[in-house]
Amino acid sequence: MPEQPFEQDRAIAGTGMGGAMDLAASEAETLERTPGGPLGTGPTEKPRSLWSDAWRDLRRNPVFIVAGLVILFLVVISLWPSLIASGSPLKCDLAKAQEGSQPGAPFGYDGQGCNVYTRTVYGARTSVTVGVCATLGVALLGSVLGGLAGFFGGFWDSVLSRITDVFFAIPVVLGGLVLLSVVTSNTVWPVIGFMVLLGWPQISRIARGSVITAKQNDYVQAARALGASNSRILLRHIAPNAVAPVIVVATIALGTYIALEATLSYLGVGLKPPSVSWGIDISAASPYIRNAPHALLWPSGALALTVLAFIMLGDAVRDALDPKLR
């Protein structure tokens, strides 16, 4: 038989109207499921921001994970030290002075017969409290003053720059010896206030530079052209894009403030007995370093580990938030 000529209309009709409609529907469904389809009707991926990229990088950074676990442990024992330490850190027995490790006192006893393990655990509360409160105060005060000076500029910017130069010229330890020597309070607040007083110029200068850089971007100029107020531009457009350097510096400075509190307490102008602080314990154990080195090594090791953890955390945050390192 001779072959029948191929007719396109007949082939389409053979499938039936329902088949053609089903094929069209399946193709449309495929296009809708495809991100960024040709017609733009399909779902598109959510745009990634600096913060989402930073969090993704931090979760993959082993340095951040280790430092975060150490800091989390310190925060937990600061809030609930009785979870891992029994007894009072102020309970001492001179009959056990300078004794080594034994049941109930794995770190031994110091020169006054106090349990070194219990005092080391309770000392974390003071260090974490001082570090966190001082960092929050410094970041808040420095960001507000520096941000306003960088945004408005002019006379107030010049005044703030000269004031920060004066504070930068004051040695921190010497300033602590002078200012805290006349304080009779035995709480952490004078120490925190001193750190905020001398620490805000660093954050202020960083915030000022970030705001000056951010306000020159096109989106800020567009918002200003549309009639946005200064407060809206500063809070909605500039602050979210200028806060990253402040967070990095503040995170690293937190460990520095913990070390500074221990230094001032060691010199006798920070916290004073009966407060429990690693600096106080290090100062009290220094004369007995030959006979009871354990009384010095444990609080010193806890202090070094804490400062190192916060510095490592700050370095990881800096690497995640700095686009130049990507």
CSV table of C-alpha atoms in Angstrom, one decimal:
chain,number,residue,atom,x,y,z
A,1,MET,CA,0.0,0.0,0.0
A,2,PRO,CA,1.2,3.5,-0.6
A,3,GLU,CA,2.1,5.4,2.4
A,4,GLN,CA,-0.4,7.9,3.6
A,5,PRO,CA,0.9,11.5,3.7
A,6,PHE,CA,1.7,12.9,7.1
A,7,GLU,CA,-0.9,15.5,8.1
A,8,GLN,CA,0.0,17.6,11.1
A,9,ASP,CA,-3.5,18.7,11.9
A,10,ARG,CA,-4.7,15.0,11.9
A,11,ALA,CA,-1.9,14.0,14.3
A,12,ILE,CA,-2.8,16.8,16.7
A,13,ALA,CA,-6.5,16.0,16.4
A,14,GLY,CA,-5.8,12.3,17.1
A,15,THR,CA,-4.6,13.1,20.6
A,16,GLY,CA,-7.8,14.8,21.4
A,17,MET,CA,-8.4,18.2,22.8
A,18,GLY,CA,-8.0,17.0,26.3
A,19,GLY,CA,-4.5,15.6,25.6
A,20,ALA,CA,-3.4,18.9,24.1
A,21,MET,CA,-4.7,20.8,27.1
A,22,ASP,CA,-3.0,18.4,29.5
A,23,LEU,CA,0.3,18.9,27.7
A,24,ALA,CA,-0.1,22.7,27.9
A,25,ALA,CA,-1.0,22.5,31.6
A,26,SER,CA,2.0,20.3,32.4
A,27,GLU,CA,4.4,22.6,30.5
A,28,ALA,CA,3.0,25.6,32.4
A,29,GLU,CA,3.4,23.8,35.7
A,30,THR,CA,7.0,23.0,34.8
A,31,LEU,CA,7.7,26.7,34.0
A,32,GLU,CA,6.1,27.8,37.3
A,33,ARG,CA,8.3,25.4,39.2
A,34,THR,CA,11.4,26.6,37.5
A,35,PRO,CA,13.0,29.5,39.5
A,36,GLY,CA,13.2,32.6,37.4
A,37,GLY,CA,11.1,31.2,34.5
A,38,PRO,CA,11.1,33.0,31.2
A,39,LEU,CA,7.8,34.8,32.0
A,40,GLY,CA,9.0,35.7,35.5
A,41,THR,CA,5.9,34.0,37.0
A,42,GLY,CA,7.9,31.2,38.8
A,43,PRO,CA,9.2,31.6,42.4
A,44,THR,CA,12.6,33.2,42.6
A,45,GLU,CA,15.2,32.6,45.3
A,46,LYS,CA,15.2,35.0,48.2
A,47,PRO,CA,18.1,37.5,47.7
A,48,ARG,CA,21.0,36.8,50.1
A,49,SER,CA,22.1,39.6,52.4
A,50,LEU,CA,25.4,40.2,54.2
A,51,TRP,CA,24.0,38.8,57.4
A,52,SER,CA,22.7,35.6,55.9
A,53,ASP,CA,26.1,35.0,54.1
A,54,ALA,CA,27.9,35.8,57.3
A,55,TRP,CA,25.8,33.3,59.3
A,56,ARG,CA,26.4,30.6,56.7
A,57,ASP,CA,30.1,31.2,56.9
A,58,LEU,CA,30.2,31.2,60.6
A,59,ARG,CA,28.4,27.9,60.9
A,60,ARG,CA,31.1,26.3,58.7
A,61,ASN,CA,34.0,27.9,60.7
A,62,PRO,CA,35.4,25.5,63.3
A,63,VAL,CA,37.0,28.4,65.1
A,64,PHE,CA,33.6,30.0,65.6
A,65,ILE,CA,32.1,26.8,66.8
A,66,VAL,CA,34.8,26.1,69.4
A,67,ALA,CA,34.8,29.6,70.6
A,68,GLY,CA,31.0,29.7,70.8
A,69,LEU,CA,30.9,26.5,72.8
A,70,VAL,CA,33.5,27.8,75.3
A,71,ILE,CA,31.6,31.1,75.7
A,72,LEU,CA,28.3,29.3,76.0
A,73,PHE,CA,29.8,27.2,78.8
A,74,LEU,CA,31.1,30.3,80.6
A,75,VAL,CA,27.7,32.0,80.3
A,76,VAL,CA,26.0,29.0,81.8
A,77,ILE,CA,28.3,28.7,84.8
A,78,SER,CA,28.1,32.4,85.3
A,79,LEU,CA,24.3,32.2,85.6
A,80,TRP,CA,24.2,28.9,87.5
A,81,PRO,CA,27.6,28.2,89.1
A,82,SER,CA,26.1,25.7,91.5
A,83,LEU,CA,25.6,23.3,88.6
A,84,ILE,CA,29.2,22.3,88.7
A,85,ALA,CA,30.5,23.7,92.0
A,86,SER,CA,29.2,23.1,95.5
A,87,GLY,CA,29.8,25.2,98.5
A,88,SER,CA,30.5,28.8,99.0
A,89,PRO,CA,33.6,30.5,97.4
A,90,LEU,CA,34.0,32.6,100.6
A,91,LYS,CA,34.2,29.5,102.9
A,92,CYS,CA,37.9,29.0,103.8
A,93,ASP,CA,39.8,26.8,106.2
A,94,LEU,CA,43.3,27.8,107.2
A,95,ALA,CA,44.1,24.2,108.2
A,96,LYS,CA,44.0,23.3,104.5
A,97,ALA,CA,46.0,26.3,103.2
A,98,GLN,CA,48.2,25.5,100.2
A,99,GLU,CA,47.1,21.9,100.1
A,100,GLY,CA,46.9,20.2,96.7
A,101,SER,CA,44.2,18.4,94.9
A,102,GLN,CA,41.9,16.1,96.9
A,103,PRO,CA,38.3,14.9,96.9
A,104,GLY,CA,35.9,17.9,96.9
A,105,ALA,CA,38.7,20.3,95.8
A,106,PRO,CA,40.2,19.1,92.5
A,107,PHE,CA,42.2,22.3,92.1
A,108,GLY,CA,43.5,22.3,95.7
A,109,TYR,CA,43.4,25.2,98.2
A,110,ASP,CA,44.9,28.6,98.1
A,111,GLY,CA,47.0,30.4,100.8
A,112,GLN,CA,43.8,31.2,102.9
A,113,GLY,CA,42.5,27.7,102.7
A,114,CYS,CA,39.8,28.5,100.1
A,115,ASN,CA,38.7,26.0,97.5
A,116,VAL,CA,40.4,27.1,94.3
A,117,TYR,CA,37.9,25.2,92.1
A,118,THR,CA,34.9,26.8,93.6
A,119,ARG,CA,36.4,30.3,93.4
A,120,THR,CA,37.5,29.7,89.8
A,121,VAL,CA,34.0,28.8,88.8
A,122,TYR,CA,32.3,31.7,90.7
A,123,GLY,CA,34.9,34.1,89.3
A,124,ALA,CA,33.5,33.5,85.8
A,125,ARG,CA,30.4,35.4,86.8
A,126,THR,CA,32.3,38.6,87.6
A,127,SER,CA,34.4,38.5,84.5
A,128,VAL,CA,31.5,37.8,82.1
A,129,THR,CA,29.3,40.5,83.8
A,130,VAL,CA,32.0,43.1,83.5
A,131,GLY,CA,32.9,42.2,79.9
A,132,VAL,CA,29.4,42.1,78.6
A,133,CYS,CA,28.1,45.2,80.4
A,134,ALA,CA,31.2,47.2,79.5
A,135,THR,CA,31.0,46.2,75.9
A,136,LEU,CA,27.3,47.1,75.6
A,137,GLY,CA,27.9,50.5,77.2
A,138,VAL,CA,30.9,51.2,75.0
A,139,ALA,CA,29.2,50.1,71.8
A,140,LEU,CA,26.0,52.0,72.6
A,141,LEU,CA,27.7,55.3,73.6
A,142,GLY,CA,30.4,55.2,70.9
A,143,SER,CA,28.0,54.2,68.1
A,144,VAL,CA,25.5,57.0,68.9
A,145,LEU,CA,28.1,59.8,69.3
A,146,GLY,CA,30.2,58.6,66.3
A,147,GLY,CA,27.2,58.0,64.1
A,148,LEU,CA,25.7,61.4,64.7
A,149,ALA,CA,29.1,63.1,64.2
A,150,GLY,CA,29.7,61.3,60.9
A,151,PHE,CA,26.2,61.9,59.6
A,152,PHE,CA,25.9,65.6,60.4
A,153,GLY,CA,29.6,66.6,60.2
A,154,GLY,CA,30.6,70.2,60.6
A,155,PHE,CA,31.3,71.7,64.0
A,156,TRP,CA,30.2,68.8,66.2
A,157,ASP,CA,32.3,66.4,64.2
A,158,SER,CA,35.3,68.5,64.8
A,159,VAL,CA,34.6,68.8,68.5
A,160,LEU,CA,34.1,65.0,68.9
A,161,SER,CA,37.3,64.3,67.0
A,162,ARG,CA,39.3,66.5,69.4
A,163,ILE,CA,37.6,64.9,72.5
A,164,THR,CA,38.5,61.4,71.3
A,165,ASP,CA,42.1,62.5,70.8
A,166,VAL,CA,42.2,63.6,74.4
A,167,PHE,CA,40.8,60.3,75.6
A,168,PHE,CA,43.2,58.3,73.4
A,169,ALA,CA,46.1,60.1,75.2
A,170,ILE,CA,45.1,58.7,78.6
A,171,PRO,CA,46.9,55.4,79.4
A,172,VAL,CA,44.2,52.9,80.4
A,173,VAL,CA,45.9,51.3,83.4
A,174,LEU,CA,47.2,54.6,84.7
A,175,GLY,CA,43.8,56.1,84.4
A,176,GLY,CA,42.3,53.2,86.3
A,177,LEU,CA,44.8,53.6,89.1
A,178,VAL,CA,44.0,57.2,89.4
A,179,LEU,CA,40.2,57.1,89.0
A,180,LEU,CA,39.4,53.9,90.8
A,181,SER,CA,41.7,54.5,93.7
A,182,VAL,CA,39.2,56.9,95.2
A,183,VAL,CA,36.2,54.7,94.8
A,184,THR,CA,35.0,52.9,97.9
A,185,SER,CA,32.2,50.8,96.3
A,186,ASN,CA,32.8,47.1,96.2
A,187,THR,CA,30.6,46.4,93.2
A,188,VAL,CA,31.4,45.9,89.6
A,189,TRP,CA,29.7,49.1,88.4
A,190,PRO,CA,32.6,51.5,89.1
A,191,VAL,CA,34.9,49.3,87.0
A,192,ILE,CA,32.3,49.1,84.2
A,193,GLY,CA,31.8,52.8,84.3
A,194,PHE,CA,35.6,53.4,84.0
A,195,MET,CA,35.8,51.1,81.0
A,196,VAL,CA,32.9,52.8,79.3
A,197,LEU,CA,34.5,56.2,80.0
A,198,LEU,CA,37.8,55.3,78.4
A,199,GLY,CA,36.5,52.8,75.8
A,200,TRP,CA,33.9,54.7,73.8
A,201,PRO,CA,36.4,56.8,71.7
A,202,GLN,CA,37.6,53.7,69.8
A,203,ILE,CA,34.0,52.6,68.8
A,204,SER,CA,33.1,56.2,68.1
A,205,ARG,CA,35.8,56.6,65.6
A,206,ILE,CA,35.0,53.4,63.8
A,207,ALA,CA,31.2,54.2,63.8
A,208,ARG,CA,32.0,57.7,62.4
A,209,GLY,CA,34.0,56.3,59.5
A,210,SER,CA,31.4,53.7,58.7
A,211,VAL,CA,28.6,56.2,58.6
A,212,ILE,CA,30.6,58.6,56.4
A,213,THR,CA,31.2,55.8,54.0
A,214,ALA,CA,27.6,54.6,54.0
A,215,LYS,CA,25.9,58.0,53.5
A,216,GLN,CA,27.7,58.4,50.2
A,217,ASN,CA,26.0,55.4,48.6
A,218,ASP,CA,23.3,55.9,45.9
A,219,TYR,CA,20.5,54.5,48.0
A,220,VAL,CA,21.0,57.1,50.6
A,221,GLN,CA,21.0,59.9,48.0
A,222,ALA,CA,17.8,58.4,46.5
A,223,ALA,CA,16.1,58.3,49.9
A,224,ARG,CA,17.1,61.9,50.5
A,225,ALA,CA,15.8,62.9,47.1
A,226,LEU,CA,12.4,61.3,47.8
A,227,GLY,CA,12.1,63.5,50.9
A,228,ALA,CA,13.1,61.0,53.7
A,229,SER,CA,13.9,62.7,57.0
A,230,ASN,CA,17.3,62.6,58.6
A,231,SER,CA,16.2,60.2,61.3
A,232,ARG,CA,14.7,57.8,58.8
A,233,ILE,CA,17.8,57.9,56.6
A,234,LEU,CA,20.0,57.3,59.6
A,235,LEU,CA,18.0,54.5,61.2
A,236,ARG,CA,16.6,52.7,58.2
A,237,HIS,CA,19.3,53.1,55.5
A,238,ILE,CA,22.7,53.9,57.1
A,239,ALA,CA,22.7,52.2,60.5
A,240,PRO,CA,22.1,48.6,59.2
A,241,ASN,CA,24.9,49.0,56.7
A,242,ALA,CA,27.4,50.6,59.1
A,243,VAL,CA,27.0,48.5,62.1
A,244,ALA,CA,29.1,45.5,61.0
A,245,PRO,CA,32.5,47.0,61.8
A,246,VAL,CA,31.2,48.1,65.3
A,247,ILE,CA,30.1,44.5,66.0
A,248,VAL,CA,33.5,43.1,65.0
A,249,VAL,CA,35.5,45.5,67.2
A,250,ALA,CA,33.1,45.2,70.1
A,251,THR,CA,33.3,41.4,70.1
A,252,ILE,CA,37.1,41.5,70.2
A,253,ALA,CA,37.1,44.3,72.8
A,254,LEU,CA,35.0,42.2,75.1
A,255,GLY,CA,37.9,39.9,75.9
A,256,THR,CA,40.1,42.9,76.4
A,257,TYR,CA,37.7,44.3,79.0
A,258,ILE,CA,37.8,41.0,80.9
A,259,ALA,CA,41.6,41.1,80.9
A,260,LEU,CA,41.5,44.7,82.0
A,261,GLU,CA,39.2,44.0,84.9
A,262,ALA,CA,41.6,41.2,86.1
A,263,THR,CA,44.5,43.6,85.8
A,264,LEU,CA,42.9,46.3,87.8
A,265,SER,CA,41.8,43.8,90.5
A,266,TYR,CA,45.3,42.4,90.6
A,267,LEU,CA,46.6,45.9,91.2
A,268,GLY,CA,44.1,46.4,94.0
A,269,VAL,CA,42.0,49.2,92.4
A,270,GLY,CA,39.4,47.1,90.7
A,271,LEU,CA,37.2,44.7,92.6
A,272,LYS,CA,38.2,44.1,96.2
A,273,PRO,CA,37.6,41.2,98.7
A,274,PRO,CA,35.2,39.7,99.6
A,275,SER,CA,34.3,39.9,95.9
A,276,VAL,CA,35.3,36.8,93.9
A,277,SER,CA,37.4,37.6,90.8
A,278,TRP,CA,40.1,35.9,88.9
A,279,GLY,CA,42.3,39.0,89.3
A,280,ILE,CA,41.9,38.9,93.1
A,281,ASP,CA,42.8,35.2,93.2
A,282,ILE,CA,45.8,35.7,91.0
A,283,SER,CA,47.0,38.6,93.2
A,284,ALA,CA,46.5,36.6,96.4
A,285,ALA,CA,48.3,33.5,95.0
A,286,SER,CA,51.3,35.3,93.6
A,287,PRO,CA,53.3,35.3,96.9
A,288,TYR,CA,52.8,31.5,97.2
A,289,ILE,CA,53.7,30.6,93.6
A,290,ARG,CA,56.6,28.3,94.8
A,291,ASN,CA,54.7,26.4,97.5
A,292,ALA,CA,51.2,26.4,95.9
A,293,PRO,CA,51.5,27.0,92.1
A,294,HIS,CA,48.1,25.4,91.6
A,295,ALA,CA,46.4,28.4,93.3
A,296,LEU,CA,47.9,30.7,90.6
A,297,LEU,CA,47.7,28.5,87.5
A,298,TRP,CA,44.0,27.6,87.6
A,299,PRO,CA,42.5,31.1,87.7
A,300,SER,CA,45.2,32.3,85.3
A,301,GLY,CA,44.3,29.5,82.9
A,302,ALA,CA,40.6,30.3,83.2
A,303,LEU,CA,41.3,34.0,82.4
A,304,ALA,CA,43.5,33.2,79.4
A,305,LEU,CA,41.0,30.7,78.0
A,306,THR,CA,38.1,33.2,78.3
A,307,VAL,CA,40.0,36.1,76.7
A,308,LEU,CA,41.2,33.7,73.9
A,309,ALA,CA,37.7,32.5,73.3
A,310,PHE,CA,36.3,36.0,72.8
A,311,ILE,CA,39.2,37.1,70.6
A,312,MET,CA,38.7,34.0,68.4
A,313,LEU,CA,35.0,34.7,68.2
A,314,GLY,CA,35.8,38.3,67.1
A,315,ASP,CA,38.2,37.1,64.5
A,316,ALA,CA,35.7,34.7,63.1
A,317,VAL,CA,33.0,37.4,63.0
A,318,ARG,CA,35.4,39.8,61.3
A,319,ASP,CA,36.2,37.3,58.6
A,320,ALA,CA,32.5,36.6,58.0
A,321,LEU,CA,31.4,40.2,57.8
A,322,ASP,CA,34.3,41.5,55.7
A,323,PRO,CA,33.4,41.3,52.0
A,324,LYS,CA,37.1,41.7,51.0
A,325,LEU,CA,37.9,38.4,52.6
A,326,ARG,CA,35.3,36.4,50.6
